[in-house]
PDB file of C-alpha atoms in Angstrom:
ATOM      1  CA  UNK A   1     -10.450  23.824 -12.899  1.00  0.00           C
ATOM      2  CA  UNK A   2     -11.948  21.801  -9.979  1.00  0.00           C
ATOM      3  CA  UNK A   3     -12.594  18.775 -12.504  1.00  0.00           C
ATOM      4  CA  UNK A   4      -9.051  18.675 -13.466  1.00  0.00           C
ATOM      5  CA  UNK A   5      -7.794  19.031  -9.785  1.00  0.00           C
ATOM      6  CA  UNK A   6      -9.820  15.898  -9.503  1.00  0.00           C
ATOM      7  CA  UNK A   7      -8.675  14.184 -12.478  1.00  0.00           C
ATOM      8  CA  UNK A   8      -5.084  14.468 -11.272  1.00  0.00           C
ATOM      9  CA  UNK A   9      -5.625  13.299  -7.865  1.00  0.00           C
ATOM     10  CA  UNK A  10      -7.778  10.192  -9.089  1.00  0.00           C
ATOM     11  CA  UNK A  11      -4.985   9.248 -11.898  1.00  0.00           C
ATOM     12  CA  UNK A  12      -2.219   9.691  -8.896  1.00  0.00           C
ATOM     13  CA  UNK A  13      -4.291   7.157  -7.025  1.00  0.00           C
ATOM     14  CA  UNK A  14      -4.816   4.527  -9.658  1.00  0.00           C
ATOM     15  CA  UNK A  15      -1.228   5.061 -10.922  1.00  0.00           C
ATOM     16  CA  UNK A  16      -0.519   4.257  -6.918  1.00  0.00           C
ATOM     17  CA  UNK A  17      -3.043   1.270  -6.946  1.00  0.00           C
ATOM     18  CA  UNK A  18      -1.549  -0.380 -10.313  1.00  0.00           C
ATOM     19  CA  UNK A  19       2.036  -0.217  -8.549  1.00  0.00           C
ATOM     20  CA  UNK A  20       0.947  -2.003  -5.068  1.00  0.00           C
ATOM     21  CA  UNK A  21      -0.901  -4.441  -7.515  1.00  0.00           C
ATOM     22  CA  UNK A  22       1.928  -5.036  -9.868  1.00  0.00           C
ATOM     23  CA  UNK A  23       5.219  -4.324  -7.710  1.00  0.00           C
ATOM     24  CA  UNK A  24       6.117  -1.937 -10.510  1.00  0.00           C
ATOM     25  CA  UNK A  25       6.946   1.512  -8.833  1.00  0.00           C
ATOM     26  CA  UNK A  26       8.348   3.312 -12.043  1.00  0.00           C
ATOM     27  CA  UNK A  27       5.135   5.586 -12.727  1.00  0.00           C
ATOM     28  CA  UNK A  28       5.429   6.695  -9.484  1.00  0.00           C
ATOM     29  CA  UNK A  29       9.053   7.630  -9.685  1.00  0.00           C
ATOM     30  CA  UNK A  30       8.100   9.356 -12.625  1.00  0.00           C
ATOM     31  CA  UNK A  31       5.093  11.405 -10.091  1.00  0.00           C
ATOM     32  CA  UNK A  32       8.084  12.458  -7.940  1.00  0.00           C
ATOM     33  CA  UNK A  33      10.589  13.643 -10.788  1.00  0.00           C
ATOM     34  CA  UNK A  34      11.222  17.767 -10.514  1.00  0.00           C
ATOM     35  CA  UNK A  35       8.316  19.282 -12.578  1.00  0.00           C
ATOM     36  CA  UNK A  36       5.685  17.025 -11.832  1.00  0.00           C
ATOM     37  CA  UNK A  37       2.547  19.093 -10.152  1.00  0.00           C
ATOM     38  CA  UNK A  38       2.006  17.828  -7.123  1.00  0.00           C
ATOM     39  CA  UNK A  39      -0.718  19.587  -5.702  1.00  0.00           C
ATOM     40  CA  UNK A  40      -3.436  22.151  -6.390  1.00  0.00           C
ATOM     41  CA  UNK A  41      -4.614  25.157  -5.031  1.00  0.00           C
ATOM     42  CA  UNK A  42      -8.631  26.946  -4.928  1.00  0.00           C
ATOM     43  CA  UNK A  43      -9.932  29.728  -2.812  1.00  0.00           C
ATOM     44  CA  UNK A  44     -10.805  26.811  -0.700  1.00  0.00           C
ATOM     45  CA  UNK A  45      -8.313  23.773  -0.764  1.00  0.00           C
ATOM     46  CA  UNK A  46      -5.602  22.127  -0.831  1.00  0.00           C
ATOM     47  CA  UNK A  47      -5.477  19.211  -3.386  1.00  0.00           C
ATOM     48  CA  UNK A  48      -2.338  17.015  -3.322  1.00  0.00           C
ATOM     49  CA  UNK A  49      -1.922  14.453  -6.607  1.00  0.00           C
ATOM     50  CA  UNK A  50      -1.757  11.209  -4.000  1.00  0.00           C
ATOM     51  CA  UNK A  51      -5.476  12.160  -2.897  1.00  0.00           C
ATOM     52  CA  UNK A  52      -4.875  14.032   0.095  1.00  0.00           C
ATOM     53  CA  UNK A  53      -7.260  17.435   0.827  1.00  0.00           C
ATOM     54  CA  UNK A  54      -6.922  20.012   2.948  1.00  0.00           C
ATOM     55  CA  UNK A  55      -9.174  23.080   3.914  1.00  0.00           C
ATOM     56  CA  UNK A  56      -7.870  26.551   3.921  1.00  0.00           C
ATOM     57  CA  UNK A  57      -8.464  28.496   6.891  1.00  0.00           C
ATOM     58  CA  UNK A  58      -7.777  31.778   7.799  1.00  0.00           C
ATOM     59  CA  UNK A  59      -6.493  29.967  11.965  1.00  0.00           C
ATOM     60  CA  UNK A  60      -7.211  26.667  12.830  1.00  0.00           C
ATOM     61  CA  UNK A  61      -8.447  27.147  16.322  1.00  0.00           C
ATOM     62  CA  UNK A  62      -6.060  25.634  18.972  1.00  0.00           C
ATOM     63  CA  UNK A  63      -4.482  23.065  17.266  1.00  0.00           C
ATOM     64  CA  UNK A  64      -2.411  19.962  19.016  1.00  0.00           C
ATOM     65  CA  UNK A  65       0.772  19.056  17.646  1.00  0.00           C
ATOM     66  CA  UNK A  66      -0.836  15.734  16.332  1.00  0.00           C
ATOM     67  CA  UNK A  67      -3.452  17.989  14.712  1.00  0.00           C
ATOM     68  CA  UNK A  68      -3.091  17.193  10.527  1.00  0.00           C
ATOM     69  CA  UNK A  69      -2.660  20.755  10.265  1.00  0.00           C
ATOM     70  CA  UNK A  70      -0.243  22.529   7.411  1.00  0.00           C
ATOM     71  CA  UNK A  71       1.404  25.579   7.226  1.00  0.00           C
ATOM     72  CA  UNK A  72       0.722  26.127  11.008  1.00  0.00           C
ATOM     73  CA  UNK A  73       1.384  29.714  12.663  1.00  0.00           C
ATOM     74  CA  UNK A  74       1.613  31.218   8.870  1.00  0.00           C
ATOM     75  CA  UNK A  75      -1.486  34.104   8.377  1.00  0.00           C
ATOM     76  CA  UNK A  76      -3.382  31.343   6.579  1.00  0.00           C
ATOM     77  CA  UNK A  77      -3.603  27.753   7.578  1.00  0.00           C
ATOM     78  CA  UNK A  78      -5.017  24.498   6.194  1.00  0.00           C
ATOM     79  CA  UNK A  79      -6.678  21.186   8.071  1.00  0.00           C
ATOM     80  CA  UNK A  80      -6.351  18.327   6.369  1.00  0.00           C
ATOM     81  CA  UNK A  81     -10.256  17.134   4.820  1.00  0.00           C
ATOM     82  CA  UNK A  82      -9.144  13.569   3.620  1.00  0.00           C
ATOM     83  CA  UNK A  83      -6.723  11.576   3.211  1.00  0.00           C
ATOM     84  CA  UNK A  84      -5.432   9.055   0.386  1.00  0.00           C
ATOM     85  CA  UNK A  85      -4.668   5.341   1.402  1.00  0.00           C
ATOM     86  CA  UNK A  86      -1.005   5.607   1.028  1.00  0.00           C
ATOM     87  CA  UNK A  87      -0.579   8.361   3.574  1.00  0.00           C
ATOM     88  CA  UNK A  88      -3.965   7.315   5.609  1.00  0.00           C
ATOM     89  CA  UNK A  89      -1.486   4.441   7.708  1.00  0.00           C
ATOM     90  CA  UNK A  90       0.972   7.308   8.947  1.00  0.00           C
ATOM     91  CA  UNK A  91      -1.686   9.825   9.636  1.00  0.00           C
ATOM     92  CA  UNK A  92      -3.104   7.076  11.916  1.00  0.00           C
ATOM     93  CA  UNK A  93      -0.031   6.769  13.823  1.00  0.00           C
ATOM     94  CA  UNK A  94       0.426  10.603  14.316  1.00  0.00           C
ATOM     95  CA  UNK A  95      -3.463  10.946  15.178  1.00  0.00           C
ATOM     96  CA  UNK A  96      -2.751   8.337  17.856  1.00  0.00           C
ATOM     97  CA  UNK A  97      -0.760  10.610  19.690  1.00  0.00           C
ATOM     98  CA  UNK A  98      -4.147  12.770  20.507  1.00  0.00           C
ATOM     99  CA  UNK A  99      -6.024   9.496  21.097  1.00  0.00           C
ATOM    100  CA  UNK A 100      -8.115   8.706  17.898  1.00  0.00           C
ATOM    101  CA  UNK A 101      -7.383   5.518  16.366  1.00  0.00           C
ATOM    102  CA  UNK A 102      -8.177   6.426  12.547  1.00  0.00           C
ATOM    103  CA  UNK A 103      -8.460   9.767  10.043  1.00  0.00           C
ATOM    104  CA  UNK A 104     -12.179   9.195  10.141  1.00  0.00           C
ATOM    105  CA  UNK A 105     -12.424   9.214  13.816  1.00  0.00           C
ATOM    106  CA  UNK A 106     -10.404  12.350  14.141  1.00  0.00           C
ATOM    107  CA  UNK A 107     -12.324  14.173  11.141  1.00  0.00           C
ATOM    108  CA  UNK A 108     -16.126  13.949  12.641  1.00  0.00           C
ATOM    109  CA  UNK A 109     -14.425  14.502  16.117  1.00  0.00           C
ATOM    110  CA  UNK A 110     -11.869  16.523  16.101  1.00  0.00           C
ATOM    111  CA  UNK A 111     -12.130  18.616  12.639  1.00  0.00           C
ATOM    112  CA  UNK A 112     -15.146  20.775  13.286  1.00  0.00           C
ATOM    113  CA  UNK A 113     -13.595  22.232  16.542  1.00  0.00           C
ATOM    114  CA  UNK A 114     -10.438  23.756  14.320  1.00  0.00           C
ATOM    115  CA  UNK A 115     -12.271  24.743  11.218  1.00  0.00           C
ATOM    116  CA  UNK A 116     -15.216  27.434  12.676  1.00  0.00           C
TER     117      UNK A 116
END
């Protein structure tokens, strides 16, 4: 099951890497048609098909509102792991907000203090 999770999120990536390269977004209209699983959940995570991860967590422990957290103030949270290079730009911006300048800054910073 955790194979094919990763399958799908490494296809979603090269089908995203083949349309920067070629200008040719079709495939991933196809990605965002109704129907089309786009994400994938364990005991543990959170897969989305771009590449994104998140963590579940029973509470993220005092999160900012520039925290990459999902599903905030619901009985079980997630914080996002990693991030895929077409969202990585925009997380970058919202991280800002809390002072980090990238995703990887923020995740060995940040991370550890809301997932305990």
């Amino acid at each position: 099951m955790a194979r094919a999770r990763a399958d799908v999120a490494a296809t979603a990536d090269r089908v995203i890497r083949r349309a920067e390269a070629s200008g040719d977004w079709s495939a991933v209209d196809a990605m965002r048609q109704p129907g089309y699983q786009r994400w994938s959940m364990d005991a543990r995570w959170i897969e989305f098909a771009c590449g994104c991860r998140a963590e579940r967590v029973h509470l993220a422990f005092r999160p900012e509102r520039w925290d990459p957290v999902i599903f905030e103030g619901l009985p079980e949270e997630a914080v996002y792991d990693s991030v895929c290079h077409v969202h990585e730009p925009e997380m970058n911006k919202r991280l800002g907000l809390g002072g980090y300048r990238t995703f990887a800054q923020w995740r060995s910073d940040r991370r550890p203090r809301l997932v305990r």
